[in-house]
mmCIF file of C-alpha atoms and ligand atoms in Angstrom:
data_model
loop_
_atom_site.group_PDB
_atom_site.id
_atom_site.type_symbol
_atom_site.label_atom_id
_atom_site.label_comp_id
_atom_site.label_asym_id
_atom_site.label_seq_id
_atom_site.Cartn_x
_atom_site.Cartn_y
_atom_site.Cartn_z
ATOM 1 C CA UNK A 1 20.587 -40.389 -19.377
ATOM 2 C CA UNK A 2 19.898 -40.297 -15.638
ATOM 3 C CA UNK A 3 17.065 -40.674 -14.127
ATOM 4 C CA UNK A 4 15.428 -38.518 -12.056
ATOM 5 C CA UNK A 5 14.631 -38.680 -8.519
ATOM 6 C CA UNK A 6 12.808 -36.105 -6.337
ATOM 7 C CA UNK A 7 16.664 -35.094 -4.942
ATOM 8 C CA UNK A 8 18.553 -34.709 -8.149
ATOM 9 C CA UNK A 9 15.682 -33.228 -10.810
ATOM 10 C CA UNK A 10 15.928 -29.834 -8.949
ATOM 11 C CA UNK A 11 20.042 -29.503 -9.522
ATOM 12 C CA UNK A 12 18.872 -30.457 -13.081
ATOM 13 C CA UNK A 13 17.224 -28.246 -13.328
ATOM 14 C CA UNK A 14 19.649 -25.758 -12.508
ATOM 15 C CA UNK A 15 21.808 -27.453 -15.223
ATOM 16 C CA UNK A 16 19.872 -25.785 -17.427
ATOM 17 C CA UNK A 17 20.109 -22.318 -17.065
ATOM 18 C CA UNK A 18 23.949 -23.055 -16.868
ATOM 19 C CA UNK A 19 23.316 -21.445 -21.171
ATOM 20 C CA UNK A 20 21.396 -17.827 -20.158
ATOM 21 C CA UNK A 21 23.542 -14.871 -20.391
ATOM 22 C CA UNK A 22 21.169 -12.841 -18.331
ATOM 23 C CA UNK A 23 23.175 -13.062 -15.230
ATOM 24 C CA UNK A 24 20.136 -11.846 -13.019
ATOM 25 C CA UNK A 25 17.841 -13.493 -15.545
ATOM 26 C CA UNK A 26 19.771 -17.081 -13.619
ATOM 27 C CA UNK A 27 19.700 -15.717 -10.895
ATOM 28 C CA UNK A 28 16.907 -15.008 -10.610
ATOM 29 C CA UNK A 29 15.188 -18.147 -12.402
ATOM 30 C CA UNK A 30 18.342 -20.464 -10.265
ATOM 31 C CA UNK A 31 16.473 -19.128 -6.904
ATOM 32 C CA UNK A 32 12.604 -19.588 -7.835
ATOM 33 C CA UNK A 33 13.612 -23.370 -8.843
ATOM 34 C CA UNK A 34 15.224 -24.577 -5.998
ATOM 35 C CA UNK A 35 12.642 -22.723 -3.477
ATOM 36 C CA UNK A 36 9.801 -23.667 -5.643
ATOM 37 C CA UNK A 37 10.908 -27.297 -5.295
ATOM 38 C CA UNK A 38 11.567 -27.002 -1.755
ATOM 39 C CA UNK A 39 8.006 -26.605 -0.875
ATOM 40 C CA UNK A 40 6.767 -28.884 -3.114
ATOM 41 C CA UNK A 41 8.788 -31.696 -0.755
ATOM 42 C CA UNK A 42 8.394 -29.525 2.709
ATOM 43 C CA UNK A 43 4.281 -30.053 2.599
ATOM 44 C CA UNK A 44 4.340 -33.103 -0.418
ATOM 45 C CA UNK A 45 2.304 -31.036 -2.273
ATOM 46 C CA UNK A 46 -0.313 -33.778 -3.890
ATOM 47 C CA UNK A 47 -0.792 -33.437 -7.865
ATOM 48 C CA UNK A 48 -4.328 -32.432 -6.761
ATOM 49 C CA UNK A 49 -3.077 -29.214 -4.338
ATOM 50 C CA UNK A 50 -1.370 -28.537 -7.466
ATOM 51 C CA UNK A 51 -4.188 -28.313 -9.974
ATOM 52 C CA UNK A 52 -5.818 -26.190 -7.353
ATOM 53 C CA UNK A 53 -3.106 -23.899 -6.729
ATOM 54 C CA UNK A 54 -3.290 -23.826 -10.941
ATOM 55 C CA UNK A 55 -7.045 -23.104 -11.551
ATOM 56 C CA UNK A 56 -6.385 -20.037 -8.413
ATOM 57 C CA UNK A 57 -3.607 -18.509 -9.920
ATOM 58 C CA UNK A 58 -6.054 -19.089 -13.253
ATOM 59 C CA UNK A 59 -8.548 -17.290 -11.748
ATOM 60 C CA UNK A 60 -6.536 -14.566 -9.800
ATOM 61 C CA UNK A 61 -5.328 -13.995 -13.572
ATOM 62 C CA UNK A 62 -8.902 -13.855 -15.428
ATOM 63 C CA UNK A 63 -9.990 -12.009 -12.586
ATOM 64 C CA UNK A 64 -7.579 -9.099 -13.471
ATOM 65 C CA UNK A 65 -8.715 -6.138 -15.791
ATOM 66 C CA UNK A 66 -7.930 -2.281 -16.958
ATOM 67 C CA UNK A 67 -9.397 -1.656 -13.182
ATOM 68 C CA UNK A 68 -8.614 -4.379 -11.501
ATOM 69 C CA UNK A 69 -5.514 -5.665 -10.689
ATOM 70 C CA UNK A 70 -5.700 -9.212 -9.105
ATOM 71 C CA UNK A 71 -2.378 -10.058 -8.595
ATOM 72 C CA UNK A 72 -0.748 -6.939 -6.881
ATOM 73 C CA UNK A 73 -3.884 -7.923 -4.200
ATOM 74 C CA UNK A 74 -2.156 -11.433 -3.483
ATOM 75 C CA UNK A 75 0.854 -9.713 -3.619
ATOM 76 C CA UNK A 76 -0.317 -7.144 -0.815
ATOM 77 C CA UNK A 77 -2.846 -10.063 1.005
ATOM 78 C CA UNK A 78 0.552 -12.193 1.104
ATOM 79 C CA UNK A 79 2.697 -9.560 2.139
ATOM 80 C CA UNK A 80 5.534 -9.663 -0.703
ATOM 81 C CA UNK A 81 4.249 -5.529 -1.508
ATOM 82 C CA UNK A 82 5.006 -4.619 1.931
ATOM 83 C CA UNK A 83 8.419 -7.327 1.230
ATOM 84 C CA UNK A 84 9.578 -5.942 -1.938
ATOM 85 C CA UNK A 85 9.290 -1.575 -0.334
ATOM 86 C CA UNK A 86 11.533 -2.720 2.863
ATOM 87 C CA UNK A 87 14.237 -4.374 0.885
ATOM 88 C CA UNK A 88 14.342 -1.744 -1.724
ATOM 89 C CA UNK A 89 13.375 1.224 0.111
ATOM 90 C CA UNK A 90 15.490 1.641 2.940
ATOM 91 C CA UNK A 91 14.285 5.106 5.456
ATOM 92 C CA UNK A 92 17.411 5.662 7.198
ATOM 93 C CA UNK A 93 17.009 8.146 10.463
ATOM 94 C CA UNK A 94 13.550 9.797 11.356
ATOM 95 C CA UNK A 95 13.175 10.053 7.615
ATOM 96 C CA UNK A 96 9.254 8.882 7.419
ATOM 97 C CA UNK A 97 8.199 5.475 5.540
ATOM 98 C CA UNK A 98 6.815 4.204 2.787
ATOM 99 C CA UNK A 99 3.251 2.155 2.342
ATOM 100 C CA UNK A 100 0.897 0.462 -0.024
ATOM 101 C CA UNK A 101 0.420 2.579 -3.230
ATOM 102 C CA UNK A 102 -2.741 0.880 -3.344
ATOM 103 C CA UNK A 103 -4.949 0.356 -6.234
ATOM 104 C CA UNK A 104 -6.947 3.095 -6.179
ATOM 105 C CA UNK A 105 -5.202 6.097 -6.578
ATOM 106 C CA UNK A 106 -6.333 7.662 -9.913
ATOM 107 C CA UNK A 107 -3.335 10.564 -11.611
ATOM 108 C CA UNK A 108 -4.535 13.653 -12.514
ATOM 109 C CA UNK A 109 -5.812 14.877 -8.852
ATOM 110 C CA UNK A 110 -7.217 18.621 -9.223
ATOM 111 C CA UNK A 111 -4.806 20.509 -7.187
ATOM 112 C CA UNK A 112 -6.793 22.070 -4.292
ATOM 113 C CA UNK A 113 -5.106 26.085 -2.069
ATOM 114 C CA UNK A 114 -3.433 25.595 1.350
ATOM 115 C CA UNK A 115 -6.234 24.646 3.998
ATOM 116 C CA UNK A 116 -9.020 23.529 1.124
ATOM 117 C CA UNK A 117 -11.647 21.051 1.840
ATOM 118 C CA UNK A 118 -11.537 17.966 -0.866
ATOM 119 C CA UNK A 119 -14.935 16.635 0.771
ATOM 120 C CA UNK A 120 -18.046 16.905 -0.802
ATOM 121 C CA UNK A 121 -19.995 14.022 1.494
ATOM 122 C CA UNK A 122 -20.912 14.164 4.919
ATOM 123 C CA UNK A 123 -18.361 12.366 7.567
ATOM 124 C CA UNK A 124 -16.561 13.959 11.002
ATOM 125 C CA UNK A 125 -14.482 16.557 9.812
ATOM 126 C CA UNK A 126 -10.861 17.220 10.244
ATOM 127 C CA UNK A 127 -7.959 19.163 10.048
ATOM 128 C CA UNK A 128 -4.605 17.673 8.566
ATOM 129 C CA UNK A 129 -1.354 19.640 8.527
ATOM 130 C CA UNK A 130 1.907 19.725 9.492
ATOM 131 C CA UNK A 131 5.465 20.570 7.564
ATOM 132 C CA UNK A 132 7.276 18.516 5.288
ATOM 133 C CA UNK A 133 11.042 18.872 6.271
ATOM 134 C CA UNK A 134 15.094 16.943 5.109
ATOM 135 C CA UNK A 135 16.333 15.192 7.470
ATOM 136 C CA UNK A 136 18.426 18.597 8.608
ATOM 137 C CA UNK A 137 14.938 19.385 9.302
ATOM 138 C CA UNK A 138 15.408 22.267 6.609
ATOM 139 C CA UNK A 139 11.420 23.084 5.769
ATOM 140 C CA UNK A 140 10.772 21.278 1.946
ATOM 141 C CA UNK A 141 9.137 24.224 0.204
ATOM 142 C CA UNK A 142 7.111 23.782 -3.726
ATOM 143 C CA UNK A 143 6.780 19.562 -2.772
ATOM 144 C CA UNK A 144 3.629 18.236 -5.231
ATOM 145 C CA UNK A 145 1.690 15.903 -1.503
ATOM 146 C CA UNK A 146 -1.365 15.116 -3.888
ATOM 147 C CA UNK A 147 -4.366 13.240 -1.112
ATOM 148 C CA UNK A 148 -6.829 10.260 -1.011
ATOM 149 C CA UNK A 149 -9.259 8.464 1.011
ATOM 150 C CA UNK A 150 -12.191 6.904 1.498
ATOM 151 C CA UNK A 151 -15.801 8.661 1.900
ATOM 152 C CA UNK A 152 -17.813 7.517 5.446
ATOM 153 C CA UNK A 153 -19.247 4.403 3.406
ATOM 154 C CA UNK A 154 -15.350 3.281 3.245
ATOM 155 C CA UNK A 155 -15.398 3.471 -0.285
ATOM 156 C CA UNK A 156 -13.520 5.387 -2.333
ATOM 157 C CA UNK A 157 -14.804 7.710 -4.689
ATOM 158 C CA UNK A 158 -13.246 5.652 -7.829
ATOM 159 C CA UNK A 159 -15.279 2.584 -7.005
ATOM 160 C CA UNK A 160 -18.504 5.058 -6.267
ATOM 161 C CA UNK A 161 -20.916 5.750 -8.766
ATOM 162 C CA UNK A 162 -22.424 7.851 -5.769
ATOM 163 C CA UNK A 163 -19.499 9.948 -5.150
ATOM 164 C CA UNK A 164 -18.730 13.605 -6.576
ATOM 165 C CA UNK A 165 -16.247 13.236 -9.034
ATOM 166 C CA UNK A 166 -12.809 14.050 -6.858
ATOM 167 C CA UNK A 167 -14.781 13.820 -3.644
ATOM 168 C CA UNK A 168 -12.436 12.912 -0.977
ATOM 169 C CA UNK A 169 -9.165 13.621 -3.479
ATOM 170 C CA UNK A 170 -6.512 16.587 -4.030
ATOM 171 C CA UNK A 171 -3.337 18.778 -4.989
ATOM 172 C CA UNK A 172 -2.214 20.934 -2.588
ATOM 173 C CA UNK A 173 2.329 21.983 -1.850
ATOM 174 C CA UNK A 174 3.693 22.910 0.252
ATOM 175 C CA UNK A 175 4.271 26.661 1.083
ATOM 176 C CA UNK A 176 7.734 28.811 1.711
ATOM 177 C CA UNK A 177 7.780 26.753 5.438
ATOM 178 C CA UNK A 178 8.089 23.632 3.935
ATOM 179 C CA UNK A 179 3.412 23.845 5.492
ATOM 180 C CA UNK A 180 1.352 22.100 4.424
ATOM 181 C CA UNK A 181 -2.486 21.742 5.583
ATOM 182 C CA UNK A 182 -6.277 20.267 4.659
ATOM 183 C CA UNK A 183 -9.289 19.331 5.246
ATOM 184 C CA UNK A 184 -11.172 16.407 4.798
ATOM 185 C CA UNK A 185 -12.599 13.930 6.741
ATOM 186 C CA UNK A 186 -11.608 11.531 9.569
ATOM 187 C CA UNK A 187 -11.386 8.645 7.464
ATOM 188 C CA UNK A 188 -12.970 4.872 8.147
ATOM 189 C CA UNK A 189 -11.719 1.468 7.398
ATOM 190 C CA UNK A 190 -12.536 -0.074 4.845
ATOM 191 C CA UNK A 191 -12.307 -4.120 2.975
ATOM 192 C CA UNK A 192 -10.287 -4.937 0.513
ATOM 193 C CA UNK A 193 -12.189 -6.304 -3.116
ATOM 194 C CA UNK A 194 -12.313 -9.471 -1.888
ATOM 195 C CA UNK A 195 -15.117 -10.807 -4.094
ATOM 196 C CA UNK A 196 -12.725 -12.101 -6.537
ATOM 197 C CA UNK A 197 -10.511 -15.197 -5.196
ATOM 198 C CA UNK A 198 -8.585 -13.199 -2.433
ATOM 199 C CA UNK A 199 -11.110 -12.760 -1.033
ATOM 200 C CA UNK A 200 -11.721 -16.553 -1.137
ATOM 201 C CA UNK A 201 -8.021 -16.851 0.004
ATOM 202 C CA UNK A 202 -8.312 -15.066 2.874
ATOM 203 C CA UNK A 203 -11.955 -16.518 4.084
ATOM 204 C CA UNK A 204 -9.987 -19.627 3.176
ATOM 205 C CA UNK A 205 -7.226 -19.122 5.341
ATOM 206 C CA UNK A 206 -9.414 -17.745 8.351
ATOM 207 C CA UNK A 207 -8.377 -13.286 7.885
ATOM 208 C CA UNK A 208 -10.991 -10.546 7.793
ATOM 209 C CA UNK A 209 -9.860 -8.114 4.373
ATOM 210 C CA UNK A 210 -10.102 -5.152 6.566
ATOM 211 C CA UNK A 211 -7.821 -2.202 6.216
ATOM 212 C CA UNK A 212 -7.920 0.283 8.968
ATOM 213 C CA UNK A 213 -8.469 3.581 8.603
ATOM 214 C CA UNK A 214 -6.320 5.740 6.474
ATOM 215 C CA UNK A 215 -5.030 8.425 3.934
ATOM 216 C CA UNK A 216 -2.662 7.724 1.586
ATOM 217 C CA UNK A 217 0.166 10.607 0.506
ATOM 218 C CA UNK A 218 2.657 10.835 -1.918
ATOM 219 C CA UNK A 219 4.634 13.409 -1.562
ATOM 220 C CA UNK A 220 7.008 14.715 -4.324
ATOM 221 C CA UNK A 221 9.644 17.298 -4.108
ATOM 222 C CA UNK A 222 12.559 18.364 -7.447
ATOM 223 C CA UNK A 223 15.601 16.501 -5.293
ATOM 224 C CA UNK A 224 14.460 14.178 -2.891
ATOM 225 C CA UNK A 225 12.722 11.075 -3.541
ATOM 226 C CA UNK A 226 9.445 10.109 -3.075
ATOM 227 C CA UNK A 227 7.232 9.285 -0.505
ATOM 228 C CA UNK A 228 4.513 7.305 -1.147
ATOM 229 C CA UNK A 229 2.830 6.257 2.267
ATOM 230 C CA UNK A 230 -0.695 6.792 5.186
ATOM 231 C CA UNK A 231 -1.670 7.890 8.046
ATOM 232 C CA UNK A 232 -2.939 5.245 10.065
ATOM 233 C CA UNK A 233 -6.139 6.248 13.180
ATOM 234 C CA UNK A 234 -4.288 5.003 16.230
ATOM 235 C CA UNK A 235 -8.142 4.377 16.781
ATOM 236 C CA UNK A 236 -9.603 1.752 14.326
ATOM 237 C CA UNK A 237 -9.804 -1.948 15.322
ATOM 238 C CA UNK A 238 -8.132 -3.518 12.331
ATOM 239 C CA UNK A 239 -5.077 -1.508 13.303
ATOM 240 C CA UNK A 240 -2.539 -4.277 14.372
ATOM 241 C CA UNK A 241 -4.245 -6.641 11.658
ATOM 242 C CA UNK A 242 -3.788 -4.705 8.329
ATOM 243 C CA UNK A 243 -4.819 -7.139 5.752
ATOM 244 C CA UNK A 244 -2.209 -6.403 3.517
ATOM 245 C CA UNK A 245 0.488 -5.312 6.675
ATOM 246 C CA UNK A 246 0.549 -1.413 5.518
ATOM 247 C CA UNK A 247 0.944 -0.350 8.966
ATOM 248 C CA UNK A 248 4.073 0.632 10.395
ATOM 249 C CA UNK A 249 4.016 1.638 13.661
ATOM 250 C CA UNK A 250 5.459 5.562 12.469
ATOM 251 C CA UNK A 251 2.621 6.534 10.126
ATOM 252 C CA UNK A 252 0.329 5.595 13.600
ATOM 253 C CA UNK A 253 -1.280 8.647 14.263
ATOM 254 C CA UNK A 254 -4.146 10.215 16.387
ATOM 255 C CA UNK A 255 -7.175 13.302 15.811
ATOM 256 C CA UNK A 256 -7.193 15.240 18.116
ATOM 257 C CA UNK A 257 -11.132 16.436 18.931
ATOM 258 C CA UNK A 258 -10.990 20.508 19.042
ATOM 259 C CA UNK A 259 -14.681 22.236 20.452
ATOM 260 C CA UNK A 260 -14.843 25.047 20.645
ATOM 261 C CA UNK A 261 -18.256 27.601 21.208
ATOM 262 C CA UNK A 262 -19.816 28.203 18.720
ATOM 263 C CA UNK A 263 -18.485 26.621 15.929
ATOM 264 C CA UNK A 264 -18.452 23.403 14.999
ATOM 265 C CA UNK A 265 -16.073 20.764 16.380
ATOM 266 C CA UNK A 266 -12.632 18.205 14.427
ATOM 267 C CA UNK A 267 -10.820 15.796 14.187
ATOM 268 C CA UNK A 268 -7.229 17.863 14.054
ATOM 269 C CA UNK A 269 -4.156 15.447 12.697
ATOM 270 C CA UNK A 270 -0.988 17.410 13.716
ATOM 271 C CA UNK A 271 1.666 15.573 11.129
ATOM 272 C CA UNK A 272 5.079 16.051 9.774
ATOM 273 C CA UNK A 273 6.958 14.049 6.332
ATOM 274 C CA UNK A 274 10.698 13.736 6.396
ATOM 275 C CA UNK A 275 11.960 13.751 2.797
ATOM 276 C CA UNK A 276 15.360 11.962 1.719
ATOM 277 C CA UNK A 277 17.685 14.237 -0.800
ATOM 278 C CA UNK A 278 18.578 12.698 -3.824
ATOM 279 C CA UNK A 279 22.265 11.564 -4.431
HETATM 280 C C1 BEZ B 301 -5.197 0.082 -0.045
HETATM 281 O O1 BEZ B 301 -5.672 1.784 0.272
HETATM 282 O O2 BEZ B 301 -6.423 1.631 -0.883
HETATM 283 C C2 BEZ B 301 -5.704 -0.268 -0.419
HETATM 284 C C3 BEZ B 301 -3.834 -1.172 -0.706
HETATM 285 C C4 BEZ B 301 -4.067 -2.222 -0.915
HETATM 286 C C5 BEZ B 301 -5.008 -3.683 -1.229
HETATM 287 C C6 BEZ B 301 -5.961 -2.526 -0.895
HETATM 288 C C7 BEZ B 301 -6.056 -1.774 -0.869
HETATM 289 FE FE1 FE B 302 -6.204 3.211 0.996
#
């Protein structure tokens, strides 16, 4: 029998996985234990601190229900969600980059006509339009484009009983030229849900919970890779410090103010999306 010390214990645990039949499970568990033990050794983790860590993870689990998923929020705020996207969805050349889906996506958005206004609450009017094209610039017709964003009060319709059903959500289709267009409002920045353990972690580490203003897009077209992305406002205070690290410079857009006599001023955002054909 071999007594364990702070160095030998790691190898002993790794050996315990030698009978693991699934090679991927073994690979993941081996790396997990190696990094976990190295982490504990590196910071010389005390037992009191680990107990606090367990209490934090327990509280995170308790905060989860059918709507709230605190573990995903933890993954988002630690940059793990966007890291996994970068590892698993390498985008070539000019193709549109992904961003986070986020917890406020709701299935079943209503179909809306080309150019329709999805805002049922007040805000600064904005027109979003552009083209869906493939990597060769060929239009992608008949694609489904789902969009959702917060109202001027920084809340999604699903978070706010005061907002009308389907406010600032809609499902559009690109036309024969690959074009899409819809009207909404210029979005505002908003805090991610921070009334739980993740909010405490942000406060304890001197971080703010804000996401820069953005509009979410989920684009699906037969024969093309699905794009889950968002367009971020260039003039937002938090564009360089998104609480969930979802901003990419290629997804930052300008809201151009259009004013003409006798018409209500509005912002215009013109943005094309480049889809990758599935092999
Ligand atoms: C969102 O953009 O809706 C979001 C993304 C990640 C965490 C929280 C909110
Ligand atoms: Fe969002």
